[in-house]
Coordinates of C-alpha atoms in Angstrom, one line a residue:
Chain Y
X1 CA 34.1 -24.7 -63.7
X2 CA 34.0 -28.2 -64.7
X3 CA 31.6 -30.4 -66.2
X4 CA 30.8 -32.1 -63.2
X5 CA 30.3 -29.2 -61.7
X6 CA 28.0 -27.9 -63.9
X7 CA 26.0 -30.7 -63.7
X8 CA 26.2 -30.3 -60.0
X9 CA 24.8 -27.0 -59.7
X10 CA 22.4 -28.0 -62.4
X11 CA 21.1 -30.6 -60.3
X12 CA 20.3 -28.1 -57.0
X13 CA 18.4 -25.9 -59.4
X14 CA 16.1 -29.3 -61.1
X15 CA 15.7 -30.5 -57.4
X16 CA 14.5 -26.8 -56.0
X17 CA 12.2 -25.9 -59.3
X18 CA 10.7 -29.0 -59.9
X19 CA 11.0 -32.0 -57.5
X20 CA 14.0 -34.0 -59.3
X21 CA 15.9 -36.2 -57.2
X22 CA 19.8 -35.0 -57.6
X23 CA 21.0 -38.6 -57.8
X24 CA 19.1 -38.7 -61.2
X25 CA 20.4 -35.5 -62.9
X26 CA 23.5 -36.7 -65.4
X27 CA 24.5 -35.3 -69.1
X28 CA 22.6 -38.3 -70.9
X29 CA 19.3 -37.4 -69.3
X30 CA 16.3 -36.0 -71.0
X31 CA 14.5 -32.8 -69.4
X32 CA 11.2 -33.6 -70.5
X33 CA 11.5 -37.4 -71.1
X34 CA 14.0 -38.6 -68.5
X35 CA 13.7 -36.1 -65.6
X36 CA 9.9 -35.1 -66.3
X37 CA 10.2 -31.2 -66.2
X38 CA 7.5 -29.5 -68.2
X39 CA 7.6 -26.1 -70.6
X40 CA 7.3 -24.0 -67.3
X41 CA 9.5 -25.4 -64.6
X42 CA 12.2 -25.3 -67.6
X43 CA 11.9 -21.9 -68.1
X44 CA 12.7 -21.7 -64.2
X45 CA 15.2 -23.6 -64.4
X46 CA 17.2 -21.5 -67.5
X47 CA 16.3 -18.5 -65.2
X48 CA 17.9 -19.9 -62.4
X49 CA 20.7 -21.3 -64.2
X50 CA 21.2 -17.9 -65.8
X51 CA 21.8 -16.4 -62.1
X52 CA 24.1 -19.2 -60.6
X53 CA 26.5 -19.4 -63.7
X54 CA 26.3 -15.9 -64.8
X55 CA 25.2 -16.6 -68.2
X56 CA 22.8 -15.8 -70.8
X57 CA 20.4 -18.6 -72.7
X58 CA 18.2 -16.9 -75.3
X59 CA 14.9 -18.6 -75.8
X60 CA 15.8 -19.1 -79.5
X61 CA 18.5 -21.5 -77.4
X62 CA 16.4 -23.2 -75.0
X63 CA 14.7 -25.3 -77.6
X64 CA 18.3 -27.0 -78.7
X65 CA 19.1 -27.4 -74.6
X66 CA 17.0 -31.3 -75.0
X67 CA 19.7 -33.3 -72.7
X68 CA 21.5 -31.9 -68.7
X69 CA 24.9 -32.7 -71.2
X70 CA 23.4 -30.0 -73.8
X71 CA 23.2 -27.6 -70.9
X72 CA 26.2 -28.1 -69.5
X73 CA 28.1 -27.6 -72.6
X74 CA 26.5 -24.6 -73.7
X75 CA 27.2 -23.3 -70.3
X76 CA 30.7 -24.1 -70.5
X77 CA 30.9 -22.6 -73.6
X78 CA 29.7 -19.0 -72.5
X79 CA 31.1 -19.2 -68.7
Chain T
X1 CA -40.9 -35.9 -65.9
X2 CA -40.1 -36.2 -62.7
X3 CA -37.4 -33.7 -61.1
X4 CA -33.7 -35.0 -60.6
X5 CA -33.1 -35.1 -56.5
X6 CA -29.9 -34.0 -55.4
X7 CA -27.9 -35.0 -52.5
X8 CA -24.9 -34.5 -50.9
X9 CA -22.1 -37.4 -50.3
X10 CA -18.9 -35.8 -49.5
X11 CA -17.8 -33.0 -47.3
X12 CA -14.6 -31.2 -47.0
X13 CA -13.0 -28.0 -45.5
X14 CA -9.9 -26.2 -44.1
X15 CA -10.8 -23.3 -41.9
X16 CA -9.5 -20.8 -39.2
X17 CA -11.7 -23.5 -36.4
X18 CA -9.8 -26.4 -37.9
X19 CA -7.9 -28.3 -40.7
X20 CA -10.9 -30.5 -42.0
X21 CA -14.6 -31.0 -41.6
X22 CA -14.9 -32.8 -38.1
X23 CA -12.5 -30.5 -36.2
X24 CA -13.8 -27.4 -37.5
X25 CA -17.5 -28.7 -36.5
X26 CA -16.6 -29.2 -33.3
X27 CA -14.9 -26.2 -33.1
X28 CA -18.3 -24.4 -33.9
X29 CA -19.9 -26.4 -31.6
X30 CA -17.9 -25.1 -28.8
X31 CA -18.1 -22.0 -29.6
X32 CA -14.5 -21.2 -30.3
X33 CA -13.2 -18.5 -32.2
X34 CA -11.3 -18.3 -34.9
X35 CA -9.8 -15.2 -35.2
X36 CA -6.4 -13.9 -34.0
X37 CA -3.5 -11.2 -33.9
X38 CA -2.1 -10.9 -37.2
X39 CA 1.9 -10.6 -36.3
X40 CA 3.7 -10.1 -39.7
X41 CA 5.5 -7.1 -39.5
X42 CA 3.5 -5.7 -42.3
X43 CA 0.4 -5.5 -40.2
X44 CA 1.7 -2.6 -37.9
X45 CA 0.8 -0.5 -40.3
X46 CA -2.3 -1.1 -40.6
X47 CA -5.7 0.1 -39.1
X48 CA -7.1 -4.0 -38.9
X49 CA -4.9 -6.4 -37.5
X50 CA -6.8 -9.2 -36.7
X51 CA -8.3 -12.1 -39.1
X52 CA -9.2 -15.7 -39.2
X53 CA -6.1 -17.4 -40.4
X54 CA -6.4 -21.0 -41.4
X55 CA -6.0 -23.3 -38.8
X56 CA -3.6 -26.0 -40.3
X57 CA -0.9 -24.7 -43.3
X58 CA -1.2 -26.4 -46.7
X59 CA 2.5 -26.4 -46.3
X60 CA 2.2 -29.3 -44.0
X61 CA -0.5 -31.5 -46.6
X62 CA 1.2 -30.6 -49.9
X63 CA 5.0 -31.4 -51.3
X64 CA 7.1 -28.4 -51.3
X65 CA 7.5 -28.0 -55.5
X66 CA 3.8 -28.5 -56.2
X67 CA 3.1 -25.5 -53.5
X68 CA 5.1 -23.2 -56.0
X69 CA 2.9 -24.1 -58.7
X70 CA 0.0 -23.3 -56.7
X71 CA -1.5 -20.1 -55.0
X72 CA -2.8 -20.4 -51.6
X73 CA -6.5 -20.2 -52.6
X74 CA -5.6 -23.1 -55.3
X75 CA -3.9 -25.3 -52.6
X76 CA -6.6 -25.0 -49.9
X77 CA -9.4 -25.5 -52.6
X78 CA -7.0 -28.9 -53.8
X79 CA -6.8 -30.0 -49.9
X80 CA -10.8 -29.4 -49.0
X81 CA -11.9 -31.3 -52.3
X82 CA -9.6 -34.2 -52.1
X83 CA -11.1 -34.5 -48.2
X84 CA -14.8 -34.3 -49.7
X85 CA -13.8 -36.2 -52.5
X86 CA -12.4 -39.2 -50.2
X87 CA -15.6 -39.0 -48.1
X88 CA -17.7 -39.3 -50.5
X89 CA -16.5 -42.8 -51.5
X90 CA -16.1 -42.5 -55.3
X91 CA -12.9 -42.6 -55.8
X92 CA -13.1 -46.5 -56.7
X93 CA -17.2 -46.3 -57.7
X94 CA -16.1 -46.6 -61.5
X95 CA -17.9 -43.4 -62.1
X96 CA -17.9 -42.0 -65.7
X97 CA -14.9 -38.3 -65.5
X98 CA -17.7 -38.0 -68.4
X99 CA -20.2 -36.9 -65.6
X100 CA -18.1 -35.8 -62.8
X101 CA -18.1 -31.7 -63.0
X102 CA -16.6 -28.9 -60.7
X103 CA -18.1 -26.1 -59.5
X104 CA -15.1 -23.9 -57.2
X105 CA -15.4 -20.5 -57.3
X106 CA -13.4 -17.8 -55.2
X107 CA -14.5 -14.4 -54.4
X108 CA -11.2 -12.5 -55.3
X109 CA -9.0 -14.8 -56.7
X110 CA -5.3 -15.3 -56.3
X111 CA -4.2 -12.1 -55.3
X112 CA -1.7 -13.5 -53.3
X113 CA 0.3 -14.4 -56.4
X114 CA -0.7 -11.1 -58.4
X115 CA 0.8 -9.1 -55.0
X116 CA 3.9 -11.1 -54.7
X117 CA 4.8 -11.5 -58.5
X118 CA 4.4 -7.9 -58.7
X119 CA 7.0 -7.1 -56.0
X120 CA 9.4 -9.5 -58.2
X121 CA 8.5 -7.6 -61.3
X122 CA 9.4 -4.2 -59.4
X123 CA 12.6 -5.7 -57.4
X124 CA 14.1 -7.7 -59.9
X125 CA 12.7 -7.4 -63.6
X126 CA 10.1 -9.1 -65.8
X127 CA 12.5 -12.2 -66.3
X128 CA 12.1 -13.5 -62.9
X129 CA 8.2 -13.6 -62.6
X130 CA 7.4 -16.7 -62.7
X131 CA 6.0 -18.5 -65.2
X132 CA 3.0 -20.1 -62.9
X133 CA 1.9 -16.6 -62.6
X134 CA -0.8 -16.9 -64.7
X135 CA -2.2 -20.3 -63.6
X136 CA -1.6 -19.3 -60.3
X137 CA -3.8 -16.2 -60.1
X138 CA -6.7 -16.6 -63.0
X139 CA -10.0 -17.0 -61.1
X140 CA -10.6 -20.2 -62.5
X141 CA -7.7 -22.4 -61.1
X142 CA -9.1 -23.7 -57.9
X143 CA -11.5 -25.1 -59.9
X144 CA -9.3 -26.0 -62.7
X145 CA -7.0 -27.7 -60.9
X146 CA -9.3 -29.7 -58.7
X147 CA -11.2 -30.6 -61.8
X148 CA -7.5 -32.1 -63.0
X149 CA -6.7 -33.8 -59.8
X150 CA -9.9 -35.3 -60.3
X151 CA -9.9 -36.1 -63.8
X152 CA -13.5 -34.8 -63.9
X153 CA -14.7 -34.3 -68.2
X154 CA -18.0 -32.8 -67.5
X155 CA -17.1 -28.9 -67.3
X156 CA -15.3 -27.0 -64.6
X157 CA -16.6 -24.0 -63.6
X158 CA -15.8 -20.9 -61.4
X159 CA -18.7 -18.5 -60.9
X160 CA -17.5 -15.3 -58.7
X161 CA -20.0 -13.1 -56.9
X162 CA -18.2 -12.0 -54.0
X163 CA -19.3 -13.2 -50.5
X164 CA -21.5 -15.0 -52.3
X165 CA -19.8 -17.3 -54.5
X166 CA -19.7 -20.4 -52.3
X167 CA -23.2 -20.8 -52.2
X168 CA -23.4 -19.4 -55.8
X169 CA -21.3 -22.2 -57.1
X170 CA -23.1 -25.1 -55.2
X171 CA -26.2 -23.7 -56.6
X172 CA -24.6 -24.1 -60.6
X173 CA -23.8 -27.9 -59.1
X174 CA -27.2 -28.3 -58.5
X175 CA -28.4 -26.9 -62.1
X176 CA -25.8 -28.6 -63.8
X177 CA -27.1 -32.4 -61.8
X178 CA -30.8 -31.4 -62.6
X179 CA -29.8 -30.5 -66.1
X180 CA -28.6 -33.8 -67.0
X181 CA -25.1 -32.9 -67.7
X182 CA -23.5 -34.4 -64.2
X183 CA -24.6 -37.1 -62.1
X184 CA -21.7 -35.5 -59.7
X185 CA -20.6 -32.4 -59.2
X186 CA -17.5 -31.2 -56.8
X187 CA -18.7 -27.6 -55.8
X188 CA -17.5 -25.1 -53.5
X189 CA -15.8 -21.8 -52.9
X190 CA -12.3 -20.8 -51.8
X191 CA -10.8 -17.6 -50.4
X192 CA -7.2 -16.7 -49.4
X193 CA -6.5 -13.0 -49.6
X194 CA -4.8 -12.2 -46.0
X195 CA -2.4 -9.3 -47.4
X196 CA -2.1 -6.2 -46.6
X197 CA -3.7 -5.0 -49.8
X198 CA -6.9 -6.6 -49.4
X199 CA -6.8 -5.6 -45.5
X200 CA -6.4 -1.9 -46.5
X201 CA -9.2 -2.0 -49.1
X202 CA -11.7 -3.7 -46.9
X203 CA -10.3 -0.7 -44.4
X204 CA -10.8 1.8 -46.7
X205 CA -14.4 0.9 -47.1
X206 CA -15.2 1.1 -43.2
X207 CA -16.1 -2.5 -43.3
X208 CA -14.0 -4.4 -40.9
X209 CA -14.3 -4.7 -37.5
X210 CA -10.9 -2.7 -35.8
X211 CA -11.4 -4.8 -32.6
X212 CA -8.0 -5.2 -32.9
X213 CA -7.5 -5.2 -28.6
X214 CA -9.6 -7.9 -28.8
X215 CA -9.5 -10.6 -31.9
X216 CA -11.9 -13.4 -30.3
X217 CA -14.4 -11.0 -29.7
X218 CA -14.3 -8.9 -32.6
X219 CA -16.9 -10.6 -34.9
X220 CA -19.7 -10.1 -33.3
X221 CA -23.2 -10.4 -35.7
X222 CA -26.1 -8.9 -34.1
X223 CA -24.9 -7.5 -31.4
X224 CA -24.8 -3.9 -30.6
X225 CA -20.9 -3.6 -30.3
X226 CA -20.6 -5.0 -33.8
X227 CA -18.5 -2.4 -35.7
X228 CA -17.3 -4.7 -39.5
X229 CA -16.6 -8.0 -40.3
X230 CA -13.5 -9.9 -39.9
X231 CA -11.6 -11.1 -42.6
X232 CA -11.1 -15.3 -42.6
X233 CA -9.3 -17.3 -45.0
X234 CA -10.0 -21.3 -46.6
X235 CA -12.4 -23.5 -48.2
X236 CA -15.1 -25.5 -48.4
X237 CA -16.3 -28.3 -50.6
X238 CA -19.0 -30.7 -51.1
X239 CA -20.1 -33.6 -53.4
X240 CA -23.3 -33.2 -55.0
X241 CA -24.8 -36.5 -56.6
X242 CA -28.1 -37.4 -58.3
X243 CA -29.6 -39.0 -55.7
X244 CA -30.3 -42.3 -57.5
X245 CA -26.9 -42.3 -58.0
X246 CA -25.7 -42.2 -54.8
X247 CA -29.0 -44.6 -53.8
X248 CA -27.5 -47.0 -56.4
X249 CA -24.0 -47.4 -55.0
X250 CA -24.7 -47.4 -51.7
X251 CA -23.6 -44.3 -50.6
X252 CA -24.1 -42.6 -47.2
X253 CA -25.9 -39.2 -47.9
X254 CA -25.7 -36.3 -45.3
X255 CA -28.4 -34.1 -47.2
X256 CA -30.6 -33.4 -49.9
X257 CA -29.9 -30.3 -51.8
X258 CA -33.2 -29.9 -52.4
X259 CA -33.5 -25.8 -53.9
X260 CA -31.9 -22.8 -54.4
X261 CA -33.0 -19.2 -55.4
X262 CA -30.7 -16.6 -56.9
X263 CA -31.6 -12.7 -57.5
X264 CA -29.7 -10.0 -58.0
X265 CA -30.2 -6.8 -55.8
X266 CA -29.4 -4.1 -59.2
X267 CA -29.5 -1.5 -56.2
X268 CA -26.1 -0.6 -54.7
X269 CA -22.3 -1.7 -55.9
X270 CA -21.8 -2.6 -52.3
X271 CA -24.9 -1.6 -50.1
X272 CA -27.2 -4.2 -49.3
X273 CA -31.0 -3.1 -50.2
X274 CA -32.4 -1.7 -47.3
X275 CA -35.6 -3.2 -47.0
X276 CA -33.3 -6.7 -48.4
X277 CA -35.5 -6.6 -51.9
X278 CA -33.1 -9.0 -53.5
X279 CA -32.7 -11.4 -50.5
X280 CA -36.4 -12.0 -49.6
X281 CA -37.0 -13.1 -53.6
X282 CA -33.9 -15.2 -53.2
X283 CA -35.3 -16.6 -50.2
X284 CA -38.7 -17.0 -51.3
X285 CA -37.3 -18.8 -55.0
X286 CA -35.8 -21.3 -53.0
X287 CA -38.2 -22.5 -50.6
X288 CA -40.3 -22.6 -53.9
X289 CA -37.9 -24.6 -55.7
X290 CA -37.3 -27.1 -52.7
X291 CA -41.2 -27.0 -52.3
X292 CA -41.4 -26.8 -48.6
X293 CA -43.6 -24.3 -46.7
X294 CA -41.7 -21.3 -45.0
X295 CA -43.0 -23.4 -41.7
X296 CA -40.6 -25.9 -43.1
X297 CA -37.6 -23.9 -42.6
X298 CA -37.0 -23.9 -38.7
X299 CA -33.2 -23.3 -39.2
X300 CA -31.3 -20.1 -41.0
X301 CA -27.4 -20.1 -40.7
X302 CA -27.4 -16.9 -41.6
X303 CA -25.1 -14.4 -43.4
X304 CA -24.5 -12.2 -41.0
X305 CA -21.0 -10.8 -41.1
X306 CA -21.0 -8.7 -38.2
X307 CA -21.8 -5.0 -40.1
X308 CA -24.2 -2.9 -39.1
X309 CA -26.1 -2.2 -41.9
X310 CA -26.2 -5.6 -43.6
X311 CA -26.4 -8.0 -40.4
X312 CA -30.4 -6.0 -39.5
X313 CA -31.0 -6.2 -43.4
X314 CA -31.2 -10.1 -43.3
X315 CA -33.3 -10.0 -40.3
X316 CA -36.0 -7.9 -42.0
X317 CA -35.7 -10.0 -45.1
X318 CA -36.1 -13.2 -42.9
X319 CA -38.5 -12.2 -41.3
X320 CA -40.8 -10.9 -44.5
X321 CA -39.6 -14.0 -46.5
X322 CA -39.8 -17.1 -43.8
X323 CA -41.7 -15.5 -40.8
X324 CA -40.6 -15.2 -37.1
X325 CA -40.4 -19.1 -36.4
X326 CA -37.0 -19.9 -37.4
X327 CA -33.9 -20.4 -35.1
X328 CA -31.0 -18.5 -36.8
X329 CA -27.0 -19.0 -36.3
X330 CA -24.2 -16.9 -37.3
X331 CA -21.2 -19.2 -37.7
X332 CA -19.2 -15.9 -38.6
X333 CA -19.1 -15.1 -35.3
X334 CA -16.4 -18.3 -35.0
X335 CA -14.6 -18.5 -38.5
X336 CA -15.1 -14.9 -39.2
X337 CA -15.6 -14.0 -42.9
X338 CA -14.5 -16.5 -45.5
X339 CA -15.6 -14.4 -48.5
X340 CA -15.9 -16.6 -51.6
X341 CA -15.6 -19.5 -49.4
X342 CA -18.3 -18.2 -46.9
X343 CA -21.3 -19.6 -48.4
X344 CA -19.6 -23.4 -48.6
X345 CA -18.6 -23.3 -44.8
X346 CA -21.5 -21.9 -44.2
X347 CA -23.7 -24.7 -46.4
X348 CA -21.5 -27.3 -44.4
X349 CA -22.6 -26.2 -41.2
X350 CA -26.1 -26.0 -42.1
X351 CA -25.8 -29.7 -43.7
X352 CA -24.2 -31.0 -40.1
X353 CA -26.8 -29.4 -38.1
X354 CA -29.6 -31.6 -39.9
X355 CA -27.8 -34.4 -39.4
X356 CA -26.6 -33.8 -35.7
X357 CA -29.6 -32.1 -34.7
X358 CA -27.7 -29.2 -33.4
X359 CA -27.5 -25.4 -34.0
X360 CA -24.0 -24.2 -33.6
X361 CA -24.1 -20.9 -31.4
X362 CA -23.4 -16.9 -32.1
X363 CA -20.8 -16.1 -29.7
X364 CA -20.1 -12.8 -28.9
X365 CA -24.0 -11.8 -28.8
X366 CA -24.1 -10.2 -25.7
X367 CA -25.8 -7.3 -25.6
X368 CA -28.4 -8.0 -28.7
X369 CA -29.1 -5.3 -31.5
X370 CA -33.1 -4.1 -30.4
X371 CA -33.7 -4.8 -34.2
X372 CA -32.7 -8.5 -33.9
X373 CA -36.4 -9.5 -33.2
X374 CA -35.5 -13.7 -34.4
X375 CA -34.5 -16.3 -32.1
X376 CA -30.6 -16.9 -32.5
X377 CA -28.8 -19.7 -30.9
X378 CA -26.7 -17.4 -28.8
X379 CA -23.1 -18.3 -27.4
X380 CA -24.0 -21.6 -27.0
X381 CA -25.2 -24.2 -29.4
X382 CA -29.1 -25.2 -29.2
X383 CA -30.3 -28.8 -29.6
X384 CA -32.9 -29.0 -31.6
X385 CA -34.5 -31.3 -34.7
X386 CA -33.9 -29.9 -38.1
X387 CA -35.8 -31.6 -40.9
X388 CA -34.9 -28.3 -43.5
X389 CA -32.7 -25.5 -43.5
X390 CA -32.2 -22.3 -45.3
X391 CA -28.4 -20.7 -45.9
X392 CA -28.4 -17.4 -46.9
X393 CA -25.0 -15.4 -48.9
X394 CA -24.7 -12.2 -50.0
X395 CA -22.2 -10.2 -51.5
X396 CA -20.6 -6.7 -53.1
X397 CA -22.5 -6.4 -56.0
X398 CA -26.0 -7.1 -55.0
X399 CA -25.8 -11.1 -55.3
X400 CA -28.0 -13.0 -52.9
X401 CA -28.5 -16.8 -52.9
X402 CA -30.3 -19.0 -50.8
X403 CA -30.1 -22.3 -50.5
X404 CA -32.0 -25.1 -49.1
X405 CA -31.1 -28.1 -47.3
X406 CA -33.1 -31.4 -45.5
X407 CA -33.1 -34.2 -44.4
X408 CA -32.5 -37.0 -46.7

């Protein structure tokens, strides 16, 4: 899976969870700051993104996971 | 000192008769019914399938990702208060969050998310419940999250006393006014519990109507085919404001608050007191704390949920605690039961009929209980002028509160 991708499917899950327009989901972009997801809706989103990329993000991980690029890359690392 | 008046500036509701205030009234004032088939496959199964679903879906009023955050009860208390909250015209009045409060209380709470997180739990694992769960189904989230729409700073609160927590909550609105710690208080009760696990308790206890042949018909207060009440979902919600506030900016008032009485029955879990003990003090308190005379009081929308033992009850205690004068109403009939929202639909109505100078009817009363020795506004609404009203709830647990409403 590439980058782009990622980011893809990243996007449908932000959009369905909590409200993010798709066209504003790249690898530079805040979750809390840039794309305004809270504590909760990120917790549904690693959920979520731990079903569609067959992965698993430890809590202890979520907390380092600040940008969409920091997600994709640790999802490319374990896919 | 002189005593605080209250009145009431904003109304708001979503109910089985309509998707705000002015359809569901006129809805009543037809006499239509509420109530219909319930066709979800998981209904077969079950011995009651019929209720009083809401009219017009919150799906329809609220974006889809702030509906996941919510439960039902939480979205339909957010939709009725943001109606009586426009109404009232304070949105731009400059008015101090510092002394706006909420008052929302539901009878049962968001069992719709405790039902359907639990069938995650069991399908899928503890991972994937959601992390609203919490918010979604505590007690106090209607009024919590109207209270954060709002931006209202002087206390939210959620009182719950079954099918009388409606009425119980607009009474704490009218302490918390008179106590100097709100000029404004958004109060009201919400309910949303059409599952089949609530529908099977209520079964269980023998006290739903079974009508199920006949939905329209099937709530049916007073009369002598009455056999349980039916189960209705929404919620109701009103502006309370000190009334030299609302004098001050100009604002149109519908009604004074102008008393309340609560008791509690400490007789029966769920039986009402035969001789209705605990309503006729409830009843008496607030005509007392109004101070009107019982001759004052020519209108009673009643509880009346369409059961035999309770609906002959609260003619006895009427009858002891007001006389045989008024004219009484059960809206029930129509919207059938709201449970914790009962009491605020049911304060609405009773605030409309002073001003319209109407008595919405009690439709299905056709062959009247011998017991039922008060004038009722049968099956079809009664014009009529009505300077004060009473509005009596009950509910499981012995709670009983009264409330009285007149003119401005």
């Amino acid at each position: 899976m590439t980058r782009d991708e990622i980011t893809a499917g990243l996007a449908e899950i932000l959009e369905e969870v909590a409200g993010v327009n798709p066209d504003d989901v790249a690898e530079g972009k805040s979750f809390t700051d840039d794309l305004d997801v809270d504590s909760l809706s990120m917790v549904e989103v690693v959920v979520a993104a731990e079903e569609k990329f067959g992965v698993k993000i430890p809590d202890n991980e979520v907390q380092n996971l600040k940008t969409v690029g920091d997600a994709v890359s640790y999802i490319e690392a374990q896919s | 000192m002189s005593r605080i008046d209250v009145v009431v500036t904003g109304l708001g509701a979503t109910t089985p008769l309509g998707g705000d205030v002015a359809s569901t009234w006129d809805a009543m004032l037809a006499g239509r019914s509420g109530v219909s088939p319930l066709t979800q496959e998981w209904a077969a199964q079950l011995p009651v399938r019929i209720a009083a679903q809401l009219a017009v879906e919150p799906s329809g009023l609220l974006d889809r990702v702030k509906l996941r955050r919510l439960d039902r009860s939480e979205a339909i208390a957010l939709i009725a208060a943001h109606q009586a909250w426009g109404d009232s015209g304070l949105a731009d009045s400059g008015l101090d969050p510092e002394r706006l409060g909420v008052s929302i209380g539901s009878g049962i709470g968001g069992a719709l998310t405790l039902l359907a997180q639990d069938d995650i739990l069991e399908a899928s694992g503890p991972r994937r419940v959601s992390p609203h769960t919490i918010p979604m189904l505590m007690p106090n989230g209607p009024a919590a999250w109207v209270g954060l729409e709002l931006g209202a700073r002087a206390g939210v609160h959620s009182v719950a006393s079954a099918c009388a927590t409606g009425a119980e909550a607009i009474a704490l609105g009218l302490d918390m006014i008179r106590a100097g710690r709100a000029d404004v208080v958004v109060a009201g009760g919400t309910e949303a519990v059409i599952h089949p696990l609530p529908l099977a308790g209520f079964s269980s206890m023998r006290a739903m109507s079974t009508r199920n042949d006949d939905p329209e018909r099937a709530s049916r207060p007073w009369d002598k085919g009455r056999d349980g009440f039916v189960i209705g979902e929404g919620a109701g919600v009103v502006v309370l404001e000190r009334a030299e506030h609302a004098v001050a900016r100009g604002a149109r008032v519908y009604a004074r608050l102008a008393g309340s009485g609560i008791t509690s029955d400490g007789f029966d879990i769920v039986q009402p007191h035969p001789e209705g003990a605990g309503a006729i003090r409830a009843i008496a308190k607030a005509i007392s704390d109004a101070d009107v005379a019982k001759s004052d009081i020519v209108h009673v929308n009643a509880h009346a949920t369409s059961t035999p033992v309770g609906d002959l009850a609260e003619i006895t205690a009427l009858r002891v605690a007001l006389g045989d004068h008024p004219v009484l109403t059960a809206t029930k009939s129509m919207s059938g039961h709201l449970l914790g929202a009962a009491g605020a639909l049911e304060s609405i109505a009773t605030i409309l009929t002073i001003r319209d100078s109407v008595v919405p009817p009690t439709i299905n009363l056709d062959d009247p209980d011998d017991s039922l020795t008060l004038d009722v506004a049968a099956n079809k609404a009664r014009h009529m002028d009505v300077p004060a009203a009473l509005n009596n709830s009950f509910g499981f647990g012995g709670h009983n509160v009264a409330l009285v409403f007149t003119r401005p």
